[in-house]
Amino acid sequence: MFIARSHLFMKLLNQRPKTDQLVDGMIRLMRKHETFSGLLDLCCGNDRVSICMAKKGFKSVEVDISKAFLEDVKRKAEENGVSHLVTYAEGDVRKLKQVLGRVQKPFDVVTNAWTSIGYYSEYDDINIFSRAREPSRKSTILFITETVHTEYLSIKFAPTSYSEKTTW
Ligand SMILES: C[S@@+](CC[C@H](N)C(=O)[O-])C[C@H]1O[C@@H](n2cnc3c(N)ncnc32)[C@H](O)[C@@H]1O
């Protein structure tokens, strides 16, 4: 879905609501920090948090397993003149240390938006956030935002489908 069919999932990503309000709320909390040395966006998708943050002057490191989504972020960062504030790290969040490599740390904020968790086991989920502590400070804020769960989906399910023609 995110790699082999990224062009289909991207349609859904592009329909998501704008994040200005979310980002403004995050920035209000971030302002409590005396310094701001960067944001780590885990499973960033194709831009919703990072470009909005960058337009407000905050730098971020974008981690995603999908090359296509990161390329789209790159394109949008260039279009918006904020490329200097956005760094890309392609890879699996379960191997965060390896994926971040020499990227500048520590981060003051870690984000995980729109239920970008729960694809693996509960152990993996816990591990992903535990690993995110390593490149963070004690005071780092973790935002897990816009989450949904089975109970919510069972009453608010809005089926959306995209398909592509295949020739056999
Ligand atoms: C529901 S989308 C949300 C994207 C973005 N956070 C947003 O709010 O628009 C989930 C994202 O998680 C990424 N993802 C899934 N598993 C991943 C993994 N193991 N490592 C890195 N990214 C992953 C997908 O490529 C996709 O971009």
Coordinates of C-alpha atoms and ligand atoms in Angstrom, one line a residue, residues 2-3 9 13 16 19 41-49 63-66 69 91-94 112-117 119-120 128 146, ligand 1:
F2 CA 2.7 2.5 0.9
I3 CA 5.4 1.2 -1.4
F9 CA -2.5 5.8 -1.3
L13 CA -3.1 11.4 1.7
R16 CA -6.6 14.7 4.2
T19 CA -2.8 20.6 9.3
D41 CA 8.4 13.1 12.1
L42 CA 8.0 9.4 12.3
C43 CA 6.0 7.9 9.3
C44 CA 5.7 11.4 7.8
G45 CA 3.8 10.4 4.6
N46 CA 3.9 13.1 1.9
D47 CA 4.1 16.4 3.9
R48 CA 1.2 17.3 6.1
V49 CA 3.2 18.2 9.2
V63 CA 11.2 9.4 8.2
D64 CA 9.1 7.2 6.0
I65 CA 9.4 3.8 4.4
S66 CA 8.0 5.1 1.1
F69 CA 6.1 9.9 -0.4
G91 CA 13.6 3.6 5.9
D92 CA 11.8 1.5 8.4
V93 CA 11.0 3.2 11.8
R94 CA 11.6 -0.1 13.5
N112 CA 3.5 10.5 14.7
A113 CA 0.4 11.8 12.9
W114 CA -2.8 10.1 11.6
T115 CA -2.5 6.7 13.1
S116 CA 0.9 5.9 11.7
I117 CA 1.4 3.1 14.1
Y119 CA 1.0 -1.9 11.4
Y120 CA 3.0 -4.4 13.3
I128 CA 9.3 2.3 17.9
E146 CA -5.2 12.2 14.7
Ligands
LIG1 C1 -1.6 6.7 7.4 S1 -0.1 7.3 6.7 C2 0.1 8.8 7.6 C3 1.1 9.7 7.0 C4 1.4 11.0 7.7 N1 1.9 10.9 9.0 C5 0.1 11.9 7.7 O1 -0.3 12.3 8.7 O2 -0.3 12.3 6.6 C6 1.1 6.2 7.4 C7 2.5 6.4 6.9 O3 3.3 5.5 7.7 C8 4.4 5.0 6.8 N2 4.9 3.8 7.3 C9 4.3 2.6 7.5 N3 5.1 1.7 8.1 C10 6.3 2.3 8.2 C11 7.6 1.9 8.6 N4 7.8 0.6 9.1 N5 8.6 2.8 8.6 C12 8.5 4.0 8.2 N6 7.3 4.5 7.7 C13 6.2 3.6 7.7 C14 3.7 4.9 5.4 O4 4.6 4.9 4.4 C15 2.8 6.1 5.5 O5 3.4 7.3 4.9

